[in-house]
């Protein structure tokens, strides 16, 4: 019985998330109601409220899941080794590819304004550790450099999605890491 309940809960959460993502493609989170999410998911509102407090809570949980996945990928690799950095970037880009609609939707600023900032903060932590551990640049400089680099990478990913992911993740990973390494090389 418990396994059946878990499957039902997973199904319910999945369809609610999918419904919100589809609605976010049409309009910003501020214009979406719980009633619309439930109608699209074919779930009643009391079931929605069993899992989430409102549409913002649902969006926050989606963002938390992505952040946890990205954190896992970033933690698995040594960023100082170029080959591992490329592997990590490829893994992240493959994840983006596998979740194209999700990222396409969440990286539209008006749909979910907090998502891009959340991604920036997550990756900045890893980048700052690497930049300041080498003592090549000051902490303040490393914060500006990380903002510059991460913003660039996010916009490259946005363009890649907009171009219907016309390059494979492997090629994009090499290109992105090339940009990063050459962009930071003047600090060496």
CSV table of N, CA and C in Angstrom, one decimal, residues 13-176:
chain,number,residue,atom,x,y,z
A,13,UNK,N,3.0,15.2,-7.9
A,13,UNK,CA,4.0,16.2,-7.9
A,13,UNK,C,4.5,16.5,-9.3
A,14,UNK,N,4.7,15.4,-10.1
A,14,UNK,CA,5.2,15.5,-11.4
A,14,UNK,C,4.3,16.3,-12.3
A,15,UNK,N,3.0,15.9,-12.3
A,15,UNK,CA,2.0,16.6,-13.2
A,15,UNK,C,1.8,18.1,-12.7
A,16,UNK,N,1.9,18.3,-11.4
A,16,UNK,CA,1.8,19.7,-11.0
A,16,UNK,C,3.0,20.5,-11.5
A,17,UNK,N,4.2,20.0,-11.4
A,17,UNK,CA,5.4,20.7,-11.9
A,17,UNK,C,5.3,20.9,-13.4
A,18,UNK,N,4.9,19.9,-14.1
A,18,UNK,CA,4.7,20.0,-15.6
A,18,UNK,C,3.7,21.1,-15.9
A,19,UNK,N,2.6,21.1,-15.2
A,19,UNK,CA,1.6,22.1,-15.5
A,19,UNK,C,2.1,23.5,-15.2
A,20,UNK,N,2.8,23.7,-14.1
A,20,UNK,CA,3.4,25.0,-13.8
A,20,UNK,C,4.3,25.4,-14.9
A,21,UNK,N,5.2,24.5,-15.3
A,21,UNK,CA,6.2,24.9,-16.4
A,21,UNK,C,5.5,25.3,-17.7
A,22,UNK,N,4.5,24.5,-18.0
A,22,UNK,CA,3.7,24.9,-19.3
A,22,UNK,C,3.1,26.3,-19.1
A,23,UNK,N,2.5,26.6,-18.0
A,23,UNK,CA,1.9,27.9,-17.7
A,23,UNK,C,2.9,29.0,-17.7
A,24,UNK,N,4.1,28.7,-17.2
A,24,UNK,CA,5.2,29.7,-17.2
A,24,UNK,C,5.7,30.0,-18.6
A,25,UNK,N,5.4,29.1,-19.5
A,25,UNK,CA,5.7,29.4,-20.9
A,25,UNK,C,4.8,30.5,-21.5
A,26,UNK,N,3.6,30.6,-20.9
A,26,UNK,CA,2.6,31.5,-21.3
A,26,UNK,C,2.6,32.8,-20.6
A,27,UNK,N,3.0,32.8,-19.3
A,27,UNK,CA,2.9,34.0,-18.5
A,27,UNK,C,3.8,33.9,-17.3
A,28,UNK,N,4.0,35.1,-16.7
A,28,UNK,CA,4.9,35.0,-15.4
A,28,UNK,C,4.2,34.4,-14.2
A,29,UNK,N,5.0,34.0,-13.3
A,29,UNK,CA,4.5,33.3,-12.1
A,29,UNK,C,3.4,34.2,-11.4
A,30,UNK,N,3.6,35.5,-11.4
A,30,UNK,CA,2.7,36.4,-10.7
A,30,UNK,C,1.3,36.3,-11.2
A,31,UNK,N,1.1,35.9,-12.5
A,31,UNK,CA,-0.2,35.9,-13.2
A,31,UNK,C,-0.8,34.5,-13.2
A,32,UNK,N,-0.1,33.5,-12.5
A,32,UNK,CA,-0.6,32.1,-12.5
A,32,UNK,C,-1.3,31.8,-11.2
A,33,UNK,N,-2.4,31.2,-11.3
A,33,UNK,CA,-3.1,30.8,-10.0
A,33,UNK,C,-3.0,29.3,-9.8
A,34,UNK,N,-3.3,29.0,-8.6
A,34,UNK,CA,-3.3,27.5,-8.2
A,34,UNK,C,-4.5,26.8,-9.0
A,35,UNK,N,-5.6,27.5,-9.1
A,35,UNK,CA,-6.7,27.0,-9.9
A,35,UNK,C,-6.3,26.6,-11.3
A,36,UNK,N,-5.5,27.4,-12.0
A,36,UNK,CA,-5.0,27.1,-13.3
A,36,UNK,C,-4.1,25.9,-13.3
A,37,UNK,N,-3.2,25.9,-12.4
A,37,UNK,CA,-2.3,24.8,-12.3
A,37,UNK,C,-3.0,23.5,-12.1
A,38,UNK,N,-4.0,23.5,-11.2
A,38,UNK,CA,-4.8,22.3,-10.9
A,38,UNK,C,-5.6,21.8,-12.1
A,39,UNK,N,-6.2,22.8,-12.8
A,39,UNK,CA,-7.0,22.5,-14.0
A,39,UNK,C,-6.2,21.8,-15.1
A,40,UNK,N,-5.0,22.4,-15.3
A,40,UNK,CA,-4.1,21.8,-16.3
A,40,UNK,C,-3.6,20.4,-15.9
A,41,UNK,N,-3.4,20.2,-14.6
A,41,UNK,CA,-2.9,18.9,-14.2
A,41,UNK,C,-4.0,17.9,-13.9
A,42,UNK,N,-5.3,18.4,-14.0
A,42,UNK,CA,-6.4,17.6,-13.7
A,42,UNK,C,-6.3,17.0,-12.3
A,43,UNK,N,-6.0,17.9,-11.3
A,43,UNK,CA,-5.8,17.5,-9.9
A,43,UNK,C,-6.7,18.5,-9.1
A,44,UNK,N,-7.3,18.1,-8.1
A,44,UNK,CA,-8.2,19.1,-7.4
A,44,UNK,C,-7.3,19.9,-6.4
A,45,UNK,N,-7.8,21.1,-6.1
A,45,UNK,CA,-7.0,22.0,-5.3
A,45,UNK,C,-6.6,21.5,-3.9
A,46,UNK,N,-7.4,20.7,-3.3
A,46,UNK,CA,-7.1,20.2,-2.0
A,46,UNK,C,-5.9,19.3,-2.1
A,47,UNK,N,-5.8,18.6,-3.2
A,47,UNK,CA,-4.6,17.7,-3.4
A,47,UNK,C,-3.3,18.6,-3.6
A,48,UNK,N,-3.5,19.7,-4.3
A,48,UNK,CA,-2.4,20.6,-4.5
A,48,UNK,C,-1.9,21.1,-3.2
A,49,UNK,N,-2.8,21.5,-2.3
A,49,UNK,CA,-2.4,22.1,-1.0
A,49,UNK,C,-1.9,21.1,-0.1
A,50,UNK,N,-2.1,19.8,-0.4
A,50,UNK,CA,-1.4,18.7,0.4
A,50,UNK,C,0.1,18.7,0.2
A,51,UNK,N,0.5,19.2,-1.0
A,51,UNK,CA,1.9,19.1,-1.4
A,51,UNK,C,2.6,20.5,-1.3
A,52,UNK,N,1.9,21.6,-1.7
A,52,UNK,CA,2.5,22.9,-1.8
A,52,UNK,C,1.5,24.0,-1.2
A,53,UNK,N,2.1,25.0,-0.7
A,53,UNK,CA,1.3,26.1,-0.1
A,53,UNK,C,0.7,27.0,-1.2
A,54,UNK,N,1.4,27.3,-2.3
A,54,UNK,CA,0.9,28.1,-3.4
A,54,UNK,C,1.8,27.9,-4.6
A,55,UNK,N,1.6,28.6,-5.6
A,55,UNK,CA,2.3,28.5,-6.9
A,55,UNK,C,3.8,28.8,-6.7
A,56,UNK,N,4.1,29.8,-5.8
A,56,UNK,CA,5.5,30.2,-5.5
A,56,UNK,C,6.2,29.0,-4.8
A,57,UNK,N,5.5,28.4,-3.9
A,57,UNK,CA,6.1,27.2,-3.2
A,57,UNK,C,6.5,26.1,-4.2
A,58,UNK,N,5.6,25.8,-5.1
A,58,UNK,CA,5.8,24.8,-6.2
A,58,UNK,C,7.0,25.3,-7.0
A,59,UNK,N,7.1,26.5,-7.5
A,59,UNK,CA,8.2,27.0,-8.2
A,59,UNK,C,9.5,26.9,-7.4
A,60,UNK,N,9.4,27.2,-6.2
A,60,UNK,CA,10.6,27.2,-5.3
A,60,UNK,C,11.1,25.7,-5.2
A,61,UNK,N,10.2,24.8,-5.1
A,61,UNK,CA,10.6,23.4,-5.0
A,61,UNK,C,11.3,22.9,-6.3
A,62,UNK,N,10.8,23.3,-7.4
A,62,UNK,CA,11.4,23.0,-8.7
A,62,UNK,C,12.8,23.5,-8.8
A,63,UNK,N,12.9,24.8,-8.4
A,63,UNK,CA,14.3,25.4,-8.4
A,63,UNK,C,15.2,24.7,-7.4
A,64,UNK,N,14.7,24.3,-6.2
A,64,UNK,CA,15.5,23.6,-5.3
A,64,UNK,C,16.0,22.3,-5.8
A,65,UNK,N,15.1,21.5,-6.5
A,65,UNK,CA,15.6,20.3,-7.1
A,65,UNK,C,16.7,20.5,-8.1
A,66,UNK,N,16.5,21.5,-9.0
A,66,UNK,CA,17.5,21.7,-10.0
A,66,UNK,C,18.8,22.2,-9.3
A,67,UNK,N,18.7,23.0,-8.3
A,67,UNK,CA,19.9,23.5,-7.6
A,67,UNK,C,20.6,22.3,-6.9
A,68,UNK,N,19.9,21.4,-6.4
A,68,UNK,CA,20.5,20.2,-5.7
A,68,UNK,C,21.2,19.3,-6.8
A,69,UNK,N,20.6,19.1,-7.9
A,69,UNK,CA,21.2,18.4,-9.0
A,69,UNK,C,22.5,19.0,-9.5
A,70,UNK,N,22.4,20.3,-9.7
A,70,UNK,CA,23.6,21.1,-10.2
A,70,UNK,C,24.7,21.0,-9.2
A,71,UNK,N,24.3,21.2,-7.9
A,71,UNK,CA,25.3,21.1,-6.8
A,71,UNK,C,26.0,19.8,-6.8
A,72,UNK,N,25.3,18.7,-7.0
A,72,UNK,CA,25.9,17.4,-7.1
A,72,UNK,C,26.9,17.3,-8.3
A,73,UNK,N,26.5,17.8,-9.4
A,73,UNK,CA,27.4,17.8,-10.6
A,73,UNK,C,28.6,18.6,-10.3
A,74,UNK,N,28.5,19.8,-9.8
A,74,UNK,CA,29.6,20.7,-9.5
A,74,UNK,C,30.6,20.1,-8.5
A,75,UNK,N,30.0,19.4,-7.5
A,75,UNK,CA,30.8,18.8,-6.5
A,75,UNK,C,31.6,17.6,-6.9
A,76,UNK,N,31.3,17.0,-8.0
A,76,UNK,CA,31.9,15.7,-8.4
A,76,UNK,C,33.3,15.9,-9.1
A,77,UNK,N,33.6,17.1,-9.4
A,77,UNK,CA,34.8,17.3,-10.3
A,77,UNK,C,35.7,18.3,-9.7
A,78,UNK,N,37.0,18.2,-10.1
A,78,UNK,CA,38.0,19.1,-9.7
A,78,UNK,C,38.1,20.2,-10.8
A,79,UNK,N,37.6,21.4,-10.4
A,79,UNK,CA,37.5,22.5,-11.4
A,79,UNK,C,38.9,23.0,-11.9
A,80,UNK,N,39.9,22.7,-11.2
A,80,UNK,CA,41.2,23.2,-11.6
A,80,UNK,C,41.8,22.4,-12.7
A,81,UNK,N,41.4,21.1,-12.8
A,81,UNK,CA,41.8,20.3,-13.9
A,81,UNK,C,41.0,20.5,-15.1
A,82,UNK,N,41.6,20.9,-16.2
A,82,UNK,CA,40.8,21.3,-17.4
A,82,UNK,C,39.9,20.2,-17.9
A,83,UNK,N,40.4,18.9,-18.0
A,83,UNK,CA,39.7,17.8,-18.4
A,83,UNK,C,38.4,17.6,-17.6
A,84,UNK,N,38.6,17.7,-16.3
A,84,UNK,CA,37.5,17.5,-15.4
A,84,UNK,C,36.5,18.7,-15.5
A,85,UNK,N,37.0,19.8,-15.7
A,85,UNK,CA,36.1,21.0,-15.9
A,85,UNK,C,35.3,20.8,-17.1
A,86,UNK,N,35.8,20.3,-18.2
A,86,UNK,CA,35.1,20.1,-19.4
A,86,UNK,C,34.0,19.0,-19.2
A,87,UNK,N,34.4,17.9,-18.4
A,87,UNK,CA,33.5,16.8,-18.1
A,87,UNK,C,32.3,17.4,-17.3
A,88,UNK,N,32.6,18.2,-16.3
A,88,UNK,CA,31.5,18.8,-15.5
A,88,UNK,C,30.6,19.6,-16.3
A,89,UNK,N,31.2,20.5,-17.2
A,89,UNK,CA,30.4,21.3,-18.0
A,89,UNK,C,29.5,20.5,-19.0
A,90,UNK,N,30.1,19.5,-19.5
A,90,UNK,CA,29.3,18.6,-20.4
A,90,UNK,C,28.2,17.9,-19.6
A,91,UNK,N,28.4,17.5,-18.4
A,91,UNK,CA,27.4,16.9,-17.6
A,91,UNK,C,26.2,17.8,-17.3
A,92,UNK,N,26.6,19.1,-17.0
A,92,UNK,CA,25.6,20.1,-16.8
A,92,UNK,C,24.8,20.4,-18.1
A,93,UNK,N,25.5,20.5,-19.2
A,93,UNK,CA,24.8,20.8,-20.4
A,93,UNK,C,23.9,19.6,-20.9
A,94,UNK,N,24.3,18.4,-20.6
A,94,UNK,CA,23.5,17.3,-20.9
A,94,UNK,C,22.2,17.3,-20.0
A,95,UNK,N,22.4,17.7,-18.8
A,95,UNK,CA,21.2,17.8,-17.9
A,95,UNK,C,20.3,18.9,-18.4
A,96,UNK,N,20.8,20.0,-18.9
A,96,UNK,CA,20.0,21.1,-19.5
A,96,UNK,C,19.3,20.6,-20.7
A,97,UNK,N,20.0,19.8,-21.6
A,97,UNK,CA,19.4,19.2,-22.8
A,97,UNK,C,18.3,18.3,-22.4
A,98,UNK,N,18.5,17.4,-21.4
A,98,UNK,CA,17.4,16.5,-21.0
A,98,UNK,C,16.2,17.2,-20.4
A,99,UNK,N,16.4,18.4,-19.9
A,99,UNK,CA,15.3,19.2,-19.3
A,99,UNK,C,15.1,20.5,-20.0
A,100,UNK,N,15.1,20.4,-21.4
A,100,UNK,CA,15.1,21.6,-22.2
A,100,UNK,C,14.0,22.5,-21.9
A,101,UNK,N,12.7,22.0,-21.9
A,101,UNK,CA,11.6,22.9,-21.6
A,101,UNK,C,11.7,23.6,-20.3
A,102,UNK,N,12.1,22.8,-19.3
A,102,UNK,CA,12.3,23.4,-17.9
A,102,UNK,C,13.3,24.6,-17.9
A,103,UNK,N,14.4,24.4,-18.5
A,103,UNK,CA,15.4,25.4,-18.5
A,103,UNK,C,15.0,26.6,-19.4
A,104,UNK,N,14.5,26.2,-20.6
A,104,UNK,CA,14.0,27.3,-21.5
A,104,UNK,C,13.0,28.2,-20.8
A,105,UNK,N,12.1,27.6,-20.0
A,105,UNK,CA,11.1,28.4,-19.3
A,105,UNK,C,11.7,29.2,-18.1
A,106,UNK,N,12.5,28.5,-17.3
A,106,UNK,CA,13.0,29.1,-16.1
A,106,UNK,C,14.0,30.2,-16.4
A,107,UNK,N,14.7,30.1,-17.5
A,107,UNK,CA,15.7,31.1,-17.8
A,107,UNK,C,15.2,32.3,-18.5
A,108,UNK,N,13.8,32.3,-18.8
A,108,UNK,CA,13.2,33.5,-19.2
A,108,UNK,C,13.0,34.4,-18.0
A,109,UNK,N,13.6,35.5,-17.9
A,109,UNK,CA,13.6,36.3,-16.7
A,109,UNK,C,12.2,36.6,-16.1
A,110,UNK,N,11.2,36.9,-17.0
A,110,UNK,CA,9.9,37.3,-16.5
A,110,UNK,C,9.1,36.1,-15.9
A,111,UNK,N,9.4,34.9,-16.4
A,111,UNK,CA,8.6,33.7,-15.9
A,111,UNK,C,9.0,33.3,-14.5
A,112,UNK,N,10.3,33.2,-14.2
A,112,UNK,CA,10.7,32.8,-12.9
A,112,UNK,C,12.0,33.7,-12.5
A,113,UNK,N,11.8,34.9,-12.1
A,113,UNK,CA,12.9,35.8,-11.9
A,113,UNK,C,14.0,35.4,-11.0
A,114,UNK,N,13.7,34.5,-10.0
A,114,UNK,CA,14.7,34.1,-9.0
A,114,UNK,C,15.6,33.0,-9.5
A,115,UNK,N,15.3,32.3,-10.6
A,115,UNK,CA,16.0,31.1,-11.0
A,115,UNK,C,17.4,31.4,-11.5
A,116,UNK,N,17.5,32.4,-12.3
A,116,UNK,CA,18.9,32.8,-12.8
A,116,UNK,C,19.8,33.2,-11.7
A,117,UNK,N,19.3,34.0,-10.8
A,117,UNK,CA,20.1,34.4,-9.6
A,117,UNK,C,20.5,33.3,-8.8
A,118,UNK,N,19.6,32.3,-8.6
A,118,UNK,CA,19.9,31.1,-7.8
A,118,UNK,C,21.1,30.3,-8.5
A,119,UNK,N,21.0,30.2,-9.8
A,119,UNK,CA,22.1,29.5,-10.5
A,119,UNK,C,23.4,30.3,-10.4
A,120,UNK,N,23.3,31.6,-10.5
A,120,UNK,CA,24.5,32.4,-10.4
A,120,UNK,C,25.1,32.2,-9.0
A,121,UNK,N,24.3,32.3,-8.0
A,121,UNK,CA,24.9,32.1,-6.6
A,121,UNK,C,25.5,30.7,-6.4
A,122,UNK,N,24.9,29.7,-6.9
A,122,UNK,CA,25.4,28.4,-6.8
A,122,UNK,C,26.7,28.2,-7.4
A,123,UNK,N,26.8,28.6,-8.7
A,123,UNK,CA,28.1,28.5,-9.4
A,123,UNK,C,29.2,29.4,-8.9
A,124,UNK,N,28.8,30.6,-8.4
A,124,UNK,CA,29.7,31.6,-7.9
A,124,UNK,C,30.5,31.0,-6.7
A,125,UNK,N,29.8,30.2,-5.9
A,125,UNK,CA,30.5,29.6,-4.7
A,125,UNK,C,31.6,28.7,-5.1
A,126,UNK,N,31.4,27.9,-6.1
A,126,UNK,CA,32.4,27.0,-6.6
A,126,UNK,C,33.6,27.8,-7.3
A,127,UNK,N,33.2,28.8,-8.1
A,127,UNK,CA,34.2,29.5,-8.8
A,127,UNK,C,35.1,30.3,-7.8
A,128,UNK,N,34.4,31.0,-6.8
A,128,UNK,CA,35.2,31.8,-5.9
A,128,UNK,C,36.2,30.9,-5.1
A,129,UNK,N,35.8,29.7,-4.8
A,129,UNK,CA,36.7,28.8,-4.1
A,129,UNK,C,38.0,28.6,-4.9
A,130,UNK,N,37.8,28.4,-6.2
A,130,UNK,CA,38.9,28.1,-7.1
A,130,UNK,C,39.8,29.4,-7.3
A,131,UNK,N,39.1,30.5,-7.5
A,131,UNK,CA,39.9,31.7,-7.8
A,131,UNK,C,40.6,32.2,-6.6
A,132,UNK,N,40.0,32.2,-5.4
A,132,UNK,CA,40.7,32.7,-4.2
A,132,UNK,C,41.7,31.7,-3.6
A,133,UNK,N,41.5,30.4,-3.9
A,133,UNK,CA,42.5,29.4,-3.4
A,133,UNK,C,43.9,29.5,-4.1
A,134,UNK,N,43.9,30.0,-5.3
A,134,UNK,CA,45.2,30.2,-6.0
A,134,UNK,C,45.9,31.5,-5.6
A,135,UNK,N,45.1,32.4,-4.9
A,135,UNK,CA,45.7,33.7,-4.4
A,135,UNK,C,46.2,34.5,-5.6
A,136,UNK,N,45.6,34.3,-6.8
A,136,UNK,CA,46.1,35.0,-8.0
A,136,UNK,C,45.4,36.4,-8.0
A,137,UNK,N,44.2,36.5,-7.6
A,137,UNK,CA,43.5,37.7,-7.5
A,137,UNK,C,42.8,37.9,-6.1
A,138,UNK,N,42.5,39.1,-5.8
A,138,UNK,CA,41.9,39.4,-4.5
A,138,UNK,C,40.5,38.8,-4.5
A,139,UNK,N,39.9,38.8,-3.3
A,139,UNK,CA,38.5,38.3,-3.1
A,139,UNK,C,37.6,39.2,-3.9
A,140,UNK,N,37.8,40.5,-3.8
A,140,UNK,CA,36.9,41.4,-4.4
A,140,UNK,C,36.9,41.2,-6.0
A,141,UNK,N,38.2,41.1,-6.5
A,141,UNK,CA,38.3,40.9,-7.9
A,141,UNK,C,37.7,39.6,-8.3
A,142,UNK,N,37.9,38.6,-7.5
A,142,UNK,CA,37.3,37.3,-7.9
A,142,UNK,C,35.8,37.3,-7.9
A,143,UNK,N,35.2,38.1,-7.1
A,143,UNK,CA,33.7,38.2,-7.1
A,143,UNK,C,33.2,38.9,-8.5
A,144,UNK,N,33.9,39.9,-8.9
A,144,UNK,CA,33.6,40.5,-10.2
A,144,UNK,C,33.9,39.6,-11.3
A,145,UNK,N,35.0,38.9,-11.3
A,145,UNK,CA,35.3,38.0,-12.4
A,145,UNK,C,34.3,36.8,-12.4
A,146,UNK,N,33.9,36.3,-11.3
A,146,UNK,CA,33.0,35.2,-11.3
A,146,UNK,C,31.6,35.7,-11.8
A,147,UNK,N,31.2,36.9,-11.5
A,147,UNK,CA,29.9,37.4,-12.0
A,147,UNK,C,30.0,37.5,-13.5
A,148,UNK,N,31.1,38.1,-14.0
A,148,UNK,CA,31.3,38.2,-15.5
A,148,UNK,C,31.3,36.9,-16.2
A,149,UNK,N,32.0,35.9,-15.7
A,149,UNK,CA,32.1,34.6,-16.3
A,149,UNK,C,30.8,33.9,-16.3
A,150,UNK,N,30.2,33.8,-15.1
A,150,UNK,CA,29.0,33.1,-14.9
A,150,UNK,C,27.8,33.7,-15.8
A,151,UNK,N,27.7,35.0,-15.8
A,151,UNK,CA,26.7,35.7,-16.6
A,151,UNK,C,26.9,35.3,-18.1
A,152,UNK,N,28.2,35.3,-18.5
A,152,UNK,CA,28.5,34.9,-19.9
A,152,UNK,C,28.1,33.5,-20.2
A,153,UNK,N,28.4,32.6,-19.3
A,153,UNK,CA,28.0,31.2,-19.5
A,153,UNK,C,26.5,31.0,-19.5
A,154,UNK,N,25.8,31.6,-18.6
A,154,UNK,CA,24.3,31.5,-18.6
A,154,UNK,C,23.8,32.0,-19.9
A,155,UNK,N,24.3,33.1,-20.4
A,155,UNK,CA,23.8,33.7,-21.7
A,155,UNK,C,24.2,32.8,-22.9
A,156,UNK,N,25.3,32.1,-22.8
A,156,UNK,CA,25.7,31.2,-23.9
A,156,UNK,C,24.7,30.0,-23.8
A,157,UNK,N,24.3,29.5,-22.6
A,157,UNK,CA,23.3,28.5,-22.5
A,157,UNK,C,22.0,28.9,-23.0
A,158,UNK,N,21.6,30.2,-22.7
A,158,UNK,CA,20.3,30.7,-23.2
A,158,UNK,C,20.3,30.7,-24.8
A,159,UNK,N,21.4,31.2,-25.3
A,159,UNK,CA,21.5,31.2,-26.8
A,159,UNK,C,21.5,29.8,-27.4
A,160,UNK,N,22.1,28.9,-26.7
A,160,UNK,CA,22.2,27.5,-27.2
A,160,UNK,C,20.7,26.9,-27.2
A,161,UNK,N,20.0,27.2,-26.1
A,161,UNK,CA,18.6,26.7,-26.0
A,161,UNK,C,17.8,27.4,-27.1
A,162,UNK,N,18.0,28.7,-27.3
A,162,UNK,CA,17.2,29.4,-28.3
A,162,UNK,C,17.5,28.9,-29.7
A,163,UNK,N,18.7,28.5,-29.9
A,163,UNK,CA,19.1,27.9,-31.2
A,163,UNK,C,18.8,26.4,-31.3
A,164,UNK,N,17.9,26.0,-30.5
A,164,UNK,CA,17.4,24.6,-30.5
A,164,UNK,C,18.5,23.6,-30.2
A,165,UNK,N,19.5,24.0,-29.4
A,165,UNK,CA,20.6,23.2,-29.0
A,165,UNK,C,21.2,22.5,-30.2
A,166,UNK,N,21.6,23.4,-31.1
A,166,UNK,CA,22.2,23.0,-32.4
A,166,UNK,C,23.6,22.4,-32.3
A,167,UNK,N,24.2,22.5,-31.2
A,167,UNK,CA,25.6,21.8,-31.0
A,167,UNK,C,25.4,20.8,-29.9
A,168,UNK,N,26.1,19.7,-30.0
A,168,UNK,CA,26.1,18.7,-28.9
A,168,UNK,C,26.7,19.2,-27.6
A,169,UNK,N,26.3,18.7,-26.5
A,169,UNK,CA,26.8,19.1,-25.2
A,169,UNK,C,28.3,19.0,-25.1
A,170,UNK,N,28.9,18.0,-25.7
A,170,UNK,CA,30.4,17.8,-25.7
A,170,UNK,C,31.1,19.0,-26.3
A,171,UNK,N,30.6,19.4,-27.5
A,171,UNK,CA,31.2,20.6,-28.2
A,171,UNK,C,31.0,21.9,-27.4
A,172,UNK,N,29.8,22.0,-26.9
A,172,UNK,CA,29.5,23.2,-26.1
A,172,UNK,C,30.4,23.3,-24.9
A,173,UNK,N,30.6,22.2,-24.2
A,173,UNK,CA,31.4,22.1,-23.0
A,173,UNK,C,32.9,22.6,-23.3
A,174,UNK,N,33.4,22.1,-24.4
A,174,UNK,CA,34.8,22.5,-24.8
A,174,UNK,C,34.8,24.0,-25.1
A,175,UNK,N,33.8,24.5,-25.9
A,175,UNK,CA,33.7,25.9,-26.2
A,175,UNK,C,33.6,26.8,-25.0
A,176,UNK,N,32.7,26.4,-24.1
A,176,UNK,CA,32.5,27.2,-22.9
A,176,UNK,C,33.8,27.2,-22.0
